[in-house]
Each structure stands twice: as C-alpha cells, then as structure tokens.
Coordinates of C-alpha atoms and ligand atoms in Angstrom, one line a residue:
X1 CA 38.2 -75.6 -44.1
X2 CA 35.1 -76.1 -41.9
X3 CA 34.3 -74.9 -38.3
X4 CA 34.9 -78.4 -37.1
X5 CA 38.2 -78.5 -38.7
X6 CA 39.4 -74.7 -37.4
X7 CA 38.8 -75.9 -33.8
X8 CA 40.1 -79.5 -33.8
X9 CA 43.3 -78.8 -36.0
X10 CA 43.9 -74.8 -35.4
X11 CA 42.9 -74.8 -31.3
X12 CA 42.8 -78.2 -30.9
X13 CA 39.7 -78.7 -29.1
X14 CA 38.5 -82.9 -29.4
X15 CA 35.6 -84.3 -30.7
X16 CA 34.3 -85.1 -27.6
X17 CA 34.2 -81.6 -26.2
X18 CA 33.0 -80.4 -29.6
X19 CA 29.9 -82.7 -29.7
X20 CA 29.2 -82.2 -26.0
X21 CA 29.5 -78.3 -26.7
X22 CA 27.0 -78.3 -29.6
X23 CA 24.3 -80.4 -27.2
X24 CA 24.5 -78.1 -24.8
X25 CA 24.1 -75.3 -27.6
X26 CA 20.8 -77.2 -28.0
X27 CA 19.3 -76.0 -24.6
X28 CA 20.2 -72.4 -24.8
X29 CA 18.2 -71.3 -27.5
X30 CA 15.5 -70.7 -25.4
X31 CA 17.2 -68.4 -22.2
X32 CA 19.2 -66.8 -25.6
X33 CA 15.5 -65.6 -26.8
X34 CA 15.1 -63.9 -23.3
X35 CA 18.8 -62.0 -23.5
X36 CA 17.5 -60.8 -27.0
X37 CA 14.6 -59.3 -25.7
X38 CA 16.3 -57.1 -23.2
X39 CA 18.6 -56.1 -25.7
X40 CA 16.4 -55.0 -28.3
X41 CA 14.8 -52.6 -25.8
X42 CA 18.2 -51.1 -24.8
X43 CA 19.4 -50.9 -28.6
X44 CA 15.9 -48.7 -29.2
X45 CA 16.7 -46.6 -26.1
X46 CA 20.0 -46.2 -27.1
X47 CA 18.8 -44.9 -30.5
X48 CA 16.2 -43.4 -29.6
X49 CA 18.2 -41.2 -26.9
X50 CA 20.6 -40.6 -29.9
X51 CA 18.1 -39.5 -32.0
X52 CA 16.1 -37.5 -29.5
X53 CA 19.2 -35.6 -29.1
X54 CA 19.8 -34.7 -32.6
X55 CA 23.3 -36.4 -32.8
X56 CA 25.6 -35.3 -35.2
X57 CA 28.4 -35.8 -37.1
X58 CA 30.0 -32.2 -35.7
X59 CA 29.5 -33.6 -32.3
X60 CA 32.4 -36.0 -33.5
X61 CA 35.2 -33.0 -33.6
X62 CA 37.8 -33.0 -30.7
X63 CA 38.2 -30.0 -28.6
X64 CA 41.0 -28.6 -27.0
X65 CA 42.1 -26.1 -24.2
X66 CA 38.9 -25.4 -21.4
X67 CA 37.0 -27.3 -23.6
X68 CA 34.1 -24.1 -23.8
X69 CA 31.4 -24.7 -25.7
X70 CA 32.2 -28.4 -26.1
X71 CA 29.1 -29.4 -27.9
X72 CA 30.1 -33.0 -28.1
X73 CA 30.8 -33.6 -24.5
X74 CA 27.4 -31.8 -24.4
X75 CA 25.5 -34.2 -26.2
X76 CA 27.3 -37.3 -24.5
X77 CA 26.4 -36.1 -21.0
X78 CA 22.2 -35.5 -22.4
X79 CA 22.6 -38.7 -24.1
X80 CA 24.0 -40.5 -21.1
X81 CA 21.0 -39.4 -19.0
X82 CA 18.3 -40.1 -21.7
X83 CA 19.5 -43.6 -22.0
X84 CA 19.8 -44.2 -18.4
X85 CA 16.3 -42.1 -17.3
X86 CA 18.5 -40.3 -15.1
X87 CA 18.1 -36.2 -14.4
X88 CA 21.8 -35.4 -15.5
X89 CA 24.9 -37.5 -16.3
X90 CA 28.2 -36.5 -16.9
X91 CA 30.7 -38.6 -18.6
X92 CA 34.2 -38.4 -19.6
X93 CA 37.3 -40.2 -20.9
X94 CA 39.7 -38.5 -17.8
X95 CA 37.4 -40.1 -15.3
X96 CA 40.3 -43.0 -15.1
X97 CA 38.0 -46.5 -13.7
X98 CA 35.1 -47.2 -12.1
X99 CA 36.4 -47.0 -8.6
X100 CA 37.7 -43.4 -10.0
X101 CA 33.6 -42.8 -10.8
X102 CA 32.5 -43.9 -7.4
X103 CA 34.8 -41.7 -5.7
X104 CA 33.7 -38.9 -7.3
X105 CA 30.1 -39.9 -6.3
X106 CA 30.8 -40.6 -2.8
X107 CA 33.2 -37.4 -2.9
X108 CA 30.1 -36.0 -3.7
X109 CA 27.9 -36.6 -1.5
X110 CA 29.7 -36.5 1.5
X111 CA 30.8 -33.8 4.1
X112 CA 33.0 -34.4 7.6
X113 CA 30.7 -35.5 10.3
X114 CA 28.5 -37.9 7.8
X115 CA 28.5 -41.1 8.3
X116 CA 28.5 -43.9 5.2
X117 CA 25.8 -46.9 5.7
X118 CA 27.1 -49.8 2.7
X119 CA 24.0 -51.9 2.4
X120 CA 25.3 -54.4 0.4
X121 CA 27.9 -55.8 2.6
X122 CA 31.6 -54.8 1.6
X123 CA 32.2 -53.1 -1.2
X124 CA 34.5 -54.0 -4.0
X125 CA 37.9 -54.0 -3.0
X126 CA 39.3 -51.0 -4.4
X127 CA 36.9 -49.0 -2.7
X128 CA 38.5 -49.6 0.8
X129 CA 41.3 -47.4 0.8
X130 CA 39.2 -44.6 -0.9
X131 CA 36.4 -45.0 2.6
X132 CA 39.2 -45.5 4.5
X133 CA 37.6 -48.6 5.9
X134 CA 40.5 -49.6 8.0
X135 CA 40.4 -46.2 9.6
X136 CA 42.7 -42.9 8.6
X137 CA 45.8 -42.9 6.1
X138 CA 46.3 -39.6 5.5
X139 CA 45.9 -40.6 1.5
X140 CA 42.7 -38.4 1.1
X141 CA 40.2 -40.9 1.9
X142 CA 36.8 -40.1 3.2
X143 CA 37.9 -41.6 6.9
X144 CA 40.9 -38.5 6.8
X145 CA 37.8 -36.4 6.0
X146 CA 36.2 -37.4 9.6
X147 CA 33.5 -39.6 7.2
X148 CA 32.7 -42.4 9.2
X149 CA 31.8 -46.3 7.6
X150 CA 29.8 -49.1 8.6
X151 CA 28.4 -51.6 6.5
X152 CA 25.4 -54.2 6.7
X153 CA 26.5 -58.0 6.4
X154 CA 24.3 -59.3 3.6
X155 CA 21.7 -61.9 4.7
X156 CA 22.9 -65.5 4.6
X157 CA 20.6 -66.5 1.4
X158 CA 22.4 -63.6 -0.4
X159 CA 20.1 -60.8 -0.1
X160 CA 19.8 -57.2 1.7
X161 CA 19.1 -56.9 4.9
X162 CA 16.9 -54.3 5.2
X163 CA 15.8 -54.6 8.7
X164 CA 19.3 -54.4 9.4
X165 CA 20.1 -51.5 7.5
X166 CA 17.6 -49.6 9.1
X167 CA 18.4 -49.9 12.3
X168 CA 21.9 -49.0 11.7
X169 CA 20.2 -45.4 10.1
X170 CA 21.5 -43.3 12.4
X171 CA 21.5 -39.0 12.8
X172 CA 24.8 -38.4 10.8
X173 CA 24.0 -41.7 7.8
X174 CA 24.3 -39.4 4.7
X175 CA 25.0 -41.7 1.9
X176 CA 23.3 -45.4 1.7
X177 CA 25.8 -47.3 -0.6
X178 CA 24.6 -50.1 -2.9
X179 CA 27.0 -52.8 -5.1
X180 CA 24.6 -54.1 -7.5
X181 CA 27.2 -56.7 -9.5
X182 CA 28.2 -59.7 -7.0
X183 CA 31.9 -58.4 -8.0
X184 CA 34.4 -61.0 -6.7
X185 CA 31.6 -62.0 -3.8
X186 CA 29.9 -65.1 -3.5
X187 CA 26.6 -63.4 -3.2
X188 CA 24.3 -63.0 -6.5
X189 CA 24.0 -59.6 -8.0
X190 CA 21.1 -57.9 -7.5
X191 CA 18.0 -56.6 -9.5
X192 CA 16.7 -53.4 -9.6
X193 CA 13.0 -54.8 -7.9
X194 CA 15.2 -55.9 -4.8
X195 CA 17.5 -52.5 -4.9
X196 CA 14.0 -50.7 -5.4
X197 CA 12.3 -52.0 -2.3
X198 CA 15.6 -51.5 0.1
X199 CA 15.5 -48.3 -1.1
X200 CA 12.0 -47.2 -0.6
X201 CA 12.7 -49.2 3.2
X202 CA 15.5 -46.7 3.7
X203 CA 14.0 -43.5 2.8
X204 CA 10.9 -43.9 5.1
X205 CA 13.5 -43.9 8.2
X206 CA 15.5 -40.8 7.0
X207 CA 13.8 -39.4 3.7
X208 CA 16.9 -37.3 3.3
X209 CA 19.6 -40.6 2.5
X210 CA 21.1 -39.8 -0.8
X211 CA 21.2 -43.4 -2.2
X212 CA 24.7 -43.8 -4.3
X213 CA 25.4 -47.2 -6.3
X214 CA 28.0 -48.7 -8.2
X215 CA 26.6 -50.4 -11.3
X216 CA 29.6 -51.4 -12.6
X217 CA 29.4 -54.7 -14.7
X218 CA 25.5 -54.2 -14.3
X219 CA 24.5 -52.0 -17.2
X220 CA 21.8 -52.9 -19.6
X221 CA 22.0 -56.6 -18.2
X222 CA 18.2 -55.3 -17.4
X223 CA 15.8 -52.9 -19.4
X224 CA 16.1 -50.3 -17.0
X225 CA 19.2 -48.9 -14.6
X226 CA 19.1 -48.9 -10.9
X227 CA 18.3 -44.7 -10.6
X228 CA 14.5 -45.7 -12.4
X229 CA 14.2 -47.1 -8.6
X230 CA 15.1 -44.4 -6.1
X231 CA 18.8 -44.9 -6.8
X232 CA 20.0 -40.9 -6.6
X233 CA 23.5 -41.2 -8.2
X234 CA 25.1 -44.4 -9.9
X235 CA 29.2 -45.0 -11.7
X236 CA 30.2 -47.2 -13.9
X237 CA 33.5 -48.1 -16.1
X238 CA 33.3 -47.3 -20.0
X239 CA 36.0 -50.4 -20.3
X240 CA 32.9 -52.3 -19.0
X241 CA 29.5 -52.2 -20.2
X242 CA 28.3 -49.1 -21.5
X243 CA 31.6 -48.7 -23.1
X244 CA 30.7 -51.4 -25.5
X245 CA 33.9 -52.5 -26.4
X246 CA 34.9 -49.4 -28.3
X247 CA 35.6 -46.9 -25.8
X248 CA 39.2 -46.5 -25.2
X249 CA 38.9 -45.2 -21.6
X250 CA 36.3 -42.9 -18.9
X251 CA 33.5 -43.4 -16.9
X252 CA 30.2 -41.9 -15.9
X253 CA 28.2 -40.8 -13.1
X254 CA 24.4 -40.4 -14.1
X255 CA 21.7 -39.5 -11.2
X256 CA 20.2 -36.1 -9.5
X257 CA 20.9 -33.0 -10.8
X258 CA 22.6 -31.5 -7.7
X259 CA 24.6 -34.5 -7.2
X260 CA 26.0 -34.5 -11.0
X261 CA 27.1 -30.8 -10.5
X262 CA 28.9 -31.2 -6.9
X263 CA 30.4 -34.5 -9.0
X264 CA 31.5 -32.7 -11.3
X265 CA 32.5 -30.0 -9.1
X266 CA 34.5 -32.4 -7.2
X267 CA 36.4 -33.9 -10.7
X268 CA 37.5 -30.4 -11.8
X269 CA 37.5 -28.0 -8.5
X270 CA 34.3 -26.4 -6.9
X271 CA 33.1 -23.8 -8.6
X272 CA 34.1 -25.0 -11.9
X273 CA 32.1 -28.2 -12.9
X274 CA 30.9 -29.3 -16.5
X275 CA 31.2 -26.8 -18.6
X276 CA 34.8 -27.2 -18.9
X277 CA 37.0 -30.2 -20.2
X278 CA 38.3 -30.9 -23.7
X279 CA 38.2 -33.9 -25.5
X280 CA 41.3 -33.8 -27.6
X281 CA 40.4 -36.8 -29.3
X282 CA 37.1 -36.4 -29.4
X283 CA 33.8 -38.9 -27.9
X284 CA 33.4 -40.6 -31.2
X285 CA 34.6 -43.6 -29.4
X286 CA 32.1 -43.4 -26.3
X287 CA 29.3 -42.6 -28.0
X288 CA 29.7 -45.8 -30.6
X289 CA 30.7 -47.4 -28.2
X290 CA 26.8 -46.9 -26.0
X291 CA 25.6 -47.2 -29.5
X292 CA 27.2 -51.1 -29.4
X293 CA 26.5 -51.9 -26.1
X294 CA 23.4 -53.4 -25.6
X295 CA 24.8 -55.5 -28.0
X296 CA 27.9 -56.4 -26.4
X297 CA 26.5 -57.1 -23.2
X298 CA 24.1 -59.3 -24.8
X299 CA 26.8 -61.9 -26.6
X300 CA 28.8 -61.7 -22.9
X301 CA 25.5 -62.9 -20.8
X302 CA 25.7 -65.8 -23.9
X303 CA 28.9 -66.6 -23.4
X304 CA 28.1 -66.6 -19.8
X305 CA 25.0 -69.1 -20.0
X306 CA 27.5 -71.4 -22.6
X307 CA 29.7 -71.6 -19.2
X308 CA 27.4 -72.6 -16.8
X309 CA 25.6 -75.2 -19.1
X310 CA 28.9 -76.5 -19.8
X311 CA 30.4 -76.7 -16.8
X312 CA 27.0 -77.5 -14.9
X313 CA 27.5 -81.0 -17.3
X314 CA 30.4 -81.6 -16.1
X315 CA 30.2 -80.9 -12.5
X316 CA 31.6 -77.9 -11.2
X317 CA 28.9 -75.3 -9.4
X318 CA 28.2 -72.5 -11.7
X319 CA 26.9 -69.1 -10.5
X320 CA 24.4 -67.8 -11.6
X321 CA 23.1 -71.5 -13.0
X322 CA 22.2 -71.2 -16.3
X323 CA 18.4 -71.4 -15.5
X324 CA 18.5 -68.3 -12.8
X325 CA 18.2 -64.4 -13.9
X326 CA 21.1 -62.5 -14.4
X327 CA 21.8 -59.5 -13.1
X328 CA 25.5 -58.4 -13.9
X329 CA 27.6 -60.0 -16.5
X330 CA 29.9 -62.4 -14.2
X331 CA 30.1 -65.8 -14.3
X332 CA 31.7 -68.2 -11.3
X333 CA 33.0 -71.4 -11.3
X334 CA 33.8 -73.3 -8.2
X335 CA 36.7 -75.8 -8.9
X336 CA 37.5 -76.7 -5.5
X337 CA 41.1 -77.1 -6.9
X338 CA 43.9 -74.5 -7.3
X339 CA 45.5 -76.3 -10.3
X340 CA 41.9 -76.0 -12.5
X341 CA 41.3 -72.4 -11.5
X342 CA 45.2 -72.1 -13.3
X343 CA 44.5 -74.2 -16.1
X344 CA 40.7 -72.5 -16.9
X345 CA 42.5 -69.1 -16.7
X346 CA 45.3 -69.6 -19.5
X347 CA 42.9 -71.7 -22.0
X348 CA 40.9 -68.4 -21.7
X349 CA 44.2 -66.8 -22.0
X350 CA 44.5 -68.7 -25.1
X351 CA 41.6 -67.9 -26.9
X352 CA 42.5 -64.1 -26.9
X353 CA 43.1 -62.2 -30.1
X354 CA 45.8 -60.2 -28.4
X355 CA 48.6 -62.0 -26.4
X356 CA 46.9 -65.5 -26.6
X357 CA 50.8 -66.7 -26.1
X358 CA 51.1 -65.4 -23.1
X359 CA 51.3 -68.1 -19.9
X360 CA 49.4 -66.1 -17.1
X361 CA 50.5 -67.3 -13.6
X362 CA 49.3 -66.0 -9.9
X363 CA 51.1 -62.9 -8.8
X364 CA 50.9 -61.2 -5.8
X365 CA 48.2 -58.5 -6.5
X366 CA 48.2 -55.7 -4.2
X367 CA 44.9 -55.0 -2.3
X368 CA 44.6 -58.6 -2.3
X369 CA 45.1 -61.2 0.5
X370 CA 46.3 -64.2 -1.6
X371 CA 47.9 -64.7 -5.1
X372 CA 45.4 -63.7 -8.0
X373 CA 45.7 -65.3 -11.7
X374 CA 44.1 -63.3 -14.5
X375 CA 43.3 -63.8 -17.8
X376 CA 43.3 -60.7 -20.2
X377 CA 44.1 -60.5 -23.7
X378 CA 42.1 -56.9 -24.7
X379 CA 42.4 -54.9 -26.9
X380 CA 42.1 -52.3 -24.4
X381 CA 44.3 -52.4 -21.6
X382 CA 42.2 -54.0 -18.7
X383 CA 38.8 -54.0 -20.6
X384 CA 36.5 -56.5 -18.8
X385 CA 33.8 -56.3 -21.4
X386 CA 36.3 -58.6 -23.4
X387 CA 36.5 -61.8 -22.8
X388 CA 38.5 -62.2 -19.4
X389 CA 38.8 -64.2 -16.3
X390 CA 40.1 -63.8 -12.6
X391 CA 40.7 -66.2 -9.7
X392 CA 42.1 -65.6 -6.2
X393 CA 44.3 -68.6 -5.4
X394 CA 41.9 -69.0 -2.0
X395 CA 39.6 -71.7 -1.3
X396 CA 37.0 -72.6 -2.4
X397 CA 39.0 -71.6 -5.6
X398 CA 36.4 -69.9 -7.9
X399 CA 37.2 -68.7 -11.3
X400 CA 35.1 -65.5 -11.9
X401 CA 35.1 -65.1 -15.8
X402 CA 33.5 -62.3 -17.7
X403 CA 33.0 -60.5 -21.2
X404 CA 33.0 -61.6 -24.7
X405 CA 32.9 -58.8 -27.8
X406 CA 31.9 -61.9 -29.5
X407 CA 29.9 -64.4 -27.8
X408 CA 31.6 -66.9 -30.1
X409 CA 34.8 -65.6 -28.5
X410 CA 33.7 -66.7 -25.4
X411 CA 32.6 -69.7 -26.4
X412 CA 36.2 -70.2 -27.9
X413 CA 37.5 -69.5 -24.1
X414 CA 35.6 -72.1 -22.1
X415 CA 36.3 -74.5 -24.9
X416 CA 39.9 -74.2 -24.5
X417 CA 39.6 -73.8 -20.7
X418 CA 38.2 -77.0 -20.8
X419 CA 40.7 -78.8 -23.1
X420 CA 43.8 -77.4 -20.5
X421 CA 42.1 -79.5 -18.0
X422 CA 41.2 -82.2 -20.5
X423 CA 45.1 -82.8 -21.4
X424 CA 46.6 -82.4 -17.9
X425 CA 43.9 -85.3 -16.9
X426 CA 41.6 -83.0 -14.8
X427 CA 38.7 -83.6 -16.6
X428 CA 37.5 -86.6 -18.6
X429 CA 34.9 -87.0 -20.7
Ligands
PLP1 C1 35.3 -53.2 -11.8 C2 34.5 -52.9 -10.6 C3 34.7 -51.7 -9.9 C4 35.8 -50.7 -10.3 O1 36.9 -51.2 -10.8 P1 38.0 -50.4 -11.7 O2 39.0 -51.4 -11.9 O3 38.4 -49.3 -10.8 O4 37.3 -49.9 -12.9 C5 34.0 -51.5 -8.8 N1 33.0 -52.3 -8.5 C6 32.7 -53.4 -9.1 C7 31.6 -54.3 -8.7 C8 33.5 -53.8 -10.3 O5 33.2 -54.8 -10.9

C-alpha cells in the first residue's frame, strides 16, 4: 500500500488530479517557509507564556461549586494575556461562541445613550440581533438598551475608510467596532498595520473610543494580536483558533484591565466577576489546546494556499490568491455556479474523519437570506478550526472553506471536492 494507491483505490481521486496536485505542491514550498516562520514565533510565545507562568500539572485539577481559589482558571486567564500582550484576559469554557464573547465585550463597554460606530462595514451576521441593528426586539439587545448603531461601508478596494469613520465620531460614539477576519464578506481580512493606523486615526478625534474587535478566525495567523495596536478589548471562539483543535468549548476576551473586569462582571453579574466560576472538568483541554495552536493554524493556512493554487489552475477566482498575505484563516472560491458550490461542499464532506457519509444539502439557515450548504465533519460539534466549508446558495456562489487539524486533511478535502465535479463533468482536466 502506497500513498498513490490509498487515494486512487480508497478515495478515488485520478491520476490526473494526483499529478496536477503534486505540481502544484511544487510552488508552495516557498509561501509554506513564510507560514512556518510565524508559527515558530507563536509556538515560543505560547511556551514561553506557559513557562513564565509556572504551569503546572495541579493547574490541571477540576473545580467545582464558586470555583474559589480556582488556580487553574487563574493561570489560563495570565496565560491568555501573556500570549496575547494584552493587560488581562479572561477565558472560560461557559462563554458558549464567539458571538457569545463579543457580546460580553460590547455588553461591556456600553451604557444607554452611547452610540456604536462599526468601522469595518457590517458585522458578522450573528451579531445583528445582539446590536439590534434592525432597531428594538425586546430580546436584550443593545438597541432595547437605547445603544444606538451605525456602521462605515468599507471602501470599494476593500479597506477602512477612515476618513469616513471619523466624521461619523460623534458626542455619544462609545465603542469603535472592528471585524478583522473577512467572515462570509467579499472584502480581505485585515492586518493589524491597517487596524493599527484606523485606530490611532480614531483616537485623535475622541481619545476616549474604547476600540473593541472580534478576532475570530484571526488568531496567530500573524506574530502579534490586534490589542499590540491600540485595540482595547478583542473575543474570539476556542472551537476556532486559539482552541487548537483540542478545546471542547469557550471563548475569551483579552484587552484593558477595566474592560476584562466589567466583562466579566457582565458574564457572572456586577459585582461578582472573575474570581468565581468552576471548571468541573478542568482547562486541561484549553490550555493544550493554545499549546497546539500555532500549530494548527499553521497546517490550515497550508491547506488554504493548496486551494487557491489548485483552484487558481483551474480557473475559479480564489481569495486570498495564493501569492497575497493572509490575514485570517478563510479561503473563498468563486464558482459562479450553484451546482459546484454543492458538489465542493460534500467532497469536503467526504474527506471528514467523522460523518464523511453524510450527503450535506442547502437548508434554510436562520439569520440567513438564502439556502446555506455546509460542510462539517468535527470532532467537535461546529469546530471551524477542522477542516470545513460553507456556501450561501446566492450569486456569485462562493464557497468559503476553512480549517484543517491536518494540513494533509485539507488537502484530502479539495482533492475530493474536486473529483465530485470531475465525475458529474464540471471540471475536466
Ligand atoms: C465565527 C465568527 C463569529 C462568531 O461565531 P460563533 O458561531 O458565534 O462562534 C463572529 N465573527 C466572525 C468573523 C466569525 O468568523
């Protein structure tokens, strides 16, 4: 049994394809050197920040009750913030998703009377019934809490537009909110330089703007995180990035001081912020999870470039192209064709270790405007750090495909993504 064998006869992937895949394996070795090198500085931060902090084998030991005294939950939070440069973070497996993180920053943050300014255009989709940004629901959201919205179209060549954004500063603009990943957008994601120098733009008009980002997918994609660059509080998912892979659920909130403890605050009650909370499983899980996942980002962004190459070859508009920076850990194809966006989406299905028999087919997602198809087999439930793939059934009918434990595993995906379209005629070589 030989490689060549495993995927011609086992996942029946044809010659052609193999052959084309292993010359466009010859061009990547290059843009894989530059993924290593940002990874071997977050692998030395992330031991270093371990080590720094004396971690333990104790700090492994669940708690239960309050959680007083918690001296692993502790060492996460310290460890958290050391990685990340940030003042404080605090970081726990009840926080239930990222948009559950970002809540709790904006929640924050945020008192009736201010006024929200998103700088980045709209913000993930998840995040509109939480602003409230078709006005007041009476489910809780910030709009019920007389917190008004606006948001700053992002420029046509996909960056901020910070002359916008500062006019729209007005007396009551509180919170500044950033997206750093291009989430389901068409717009690149953005680096921390171009984050850095809205920022620093912002604060000269009102030097009081607490600055709050959501970094999901973005984490350690870079050698540094957006609150190095004036960023005051930033969330994330631990079933993305900084999860590694390992952790089974939480998220995290990392930034200023005072804006970790009303966080926190907010996530328990006031009064009663992080000193409290049991782990009754303990954050062995998390904290080898961060220990993995500079790692684990690192094969994804492979698997990412294999994509783009690949597909670049044979037509279809990848974004990022292989040969741009990266600065989250999606990758889009434009297929221009409903049936492809189905077909890429259950060969990815069909590369998964967990439920690789499964058919996925478009269902009518809530939040969304238009039948979504999704490709997850996880081991965790929802985990976008493994291998996975999404497409709105919309025009211009882009697959948005992200993850990879294993960046063989993603390789594996786009192989068989391929050889669906290959059989039904969609794509020749
Ligand atoms: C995943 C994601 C979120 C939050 O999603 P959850 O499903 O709540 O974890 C928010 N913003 C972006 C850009 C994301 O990718």
């Amino acid at each position: 049994m030989n490689v060549r064998n495993l995927y011609s006869d086992y996942f029946g992937v044809n010659h052609k394809l193999l052959e084309l895949a292993n010359s466009v394996e010859l061009i990547l070795s290059d843009y894989f050197r530059e993924i290593d090198k940002i990874r071997d500085v977050n692998q030395l931060k992330v031991i270093s920040a371990m080590q720094k902090n004396r971690l333990s084998d104790i700090h492994f030991n669940p708690s239960t009750g309050y959680g007083y005294g918690d001296i692993g939950r502790e060492k996460l939070d310290n460890i958290y913030a050391d990685v990340f440069n940030a003042e404080a973070a605090f970081v726990r497996q009840q926080i239930a998703s990222g948009t559950h993180a970002i809540a709790l920053s904006l929640f924050a943050c945020l008192r009736p009377g201010d006024e929200i300014l998103s700088v980045t255009g709209k913000p993930y989709d998840t995040l509109d019934d939480v602003i409230g940004i078709n006005g007041k629901s009476d489910n809780g959201s910030l709009a019920d809490y007389g917190v008004s919205y606006k948001q700053v179209e992002m420029r046509a060549d996909g960056g901020i537009d910070i002359d916008m954004a500062c006019k729209m500063i007005s007396k009551d603009t509180k919170v500044a909110y950033f997206q750093k990943s291009k989430g389901y957008t068409a717009r690149p994601a953005l680096s921390n330089a171009a984050i850095e120098k809205a920022v620093k733009k912002l604060k000269t008009v009102k030097n009081d703007l607490i600055v709050v980002l959501d970094n999901c997918y973005g984490e350690f994609v870079e050698t540094s995180e957006p609150v190095e660059y004036g960023v005051d509080l930033m969330a994330g998912s631990l079933i993305k990035n900084p999860g590694g892979g390992i952790a089974t659920s939480g998220g995290y909130i990392a930034g200023r001081a005072d804006l970790i403890e009303k966080a926190a605050y907010r996530f328990i009650a006031p009064g009663i912020g992080l000193e409290i909370g049991s782990n009754p499983v303990g954050c062995r899980h998390i904290l080898q999870g961060l220990f993995l996942a500079p790692h684990i980002v690192a094969e994804s962004l492979k698997g990412s470039l294999f994509c783009a190459v690949i597909m670049d070859r044979l037509n279809f508009k990848a974004e990022p192209a292989y040969n741009e920076k990266r600065y989250d850990i999606i990758q889009s194809v434009e297929f221009n064709d409903p049936e492809n966006i189905i077909l890429f989406c259950r060969g990815i299905q069909k590369a998964a270790a967990v439920d690789s028999y499964v058919t996925p087919e478009p269902w009518a997602m809530p939040g969304y405007d238009c039948e979504v198809i999704m490709a997850a087999g996880g081991f965790i439930q929802g985990s976008s750090i493994e291998l996975s793939a999404d497409a709105p059934l919309r025009p211009p009918y882009i697959a948005y495909m992200q993850g990879g434990l294993v960046y063989l595993h993603a390789k594996l995906g786009v192989l068989l993504a391929l050889q669906e379209m290959i059989n039904k005629g969609k794509v020749v070589l």
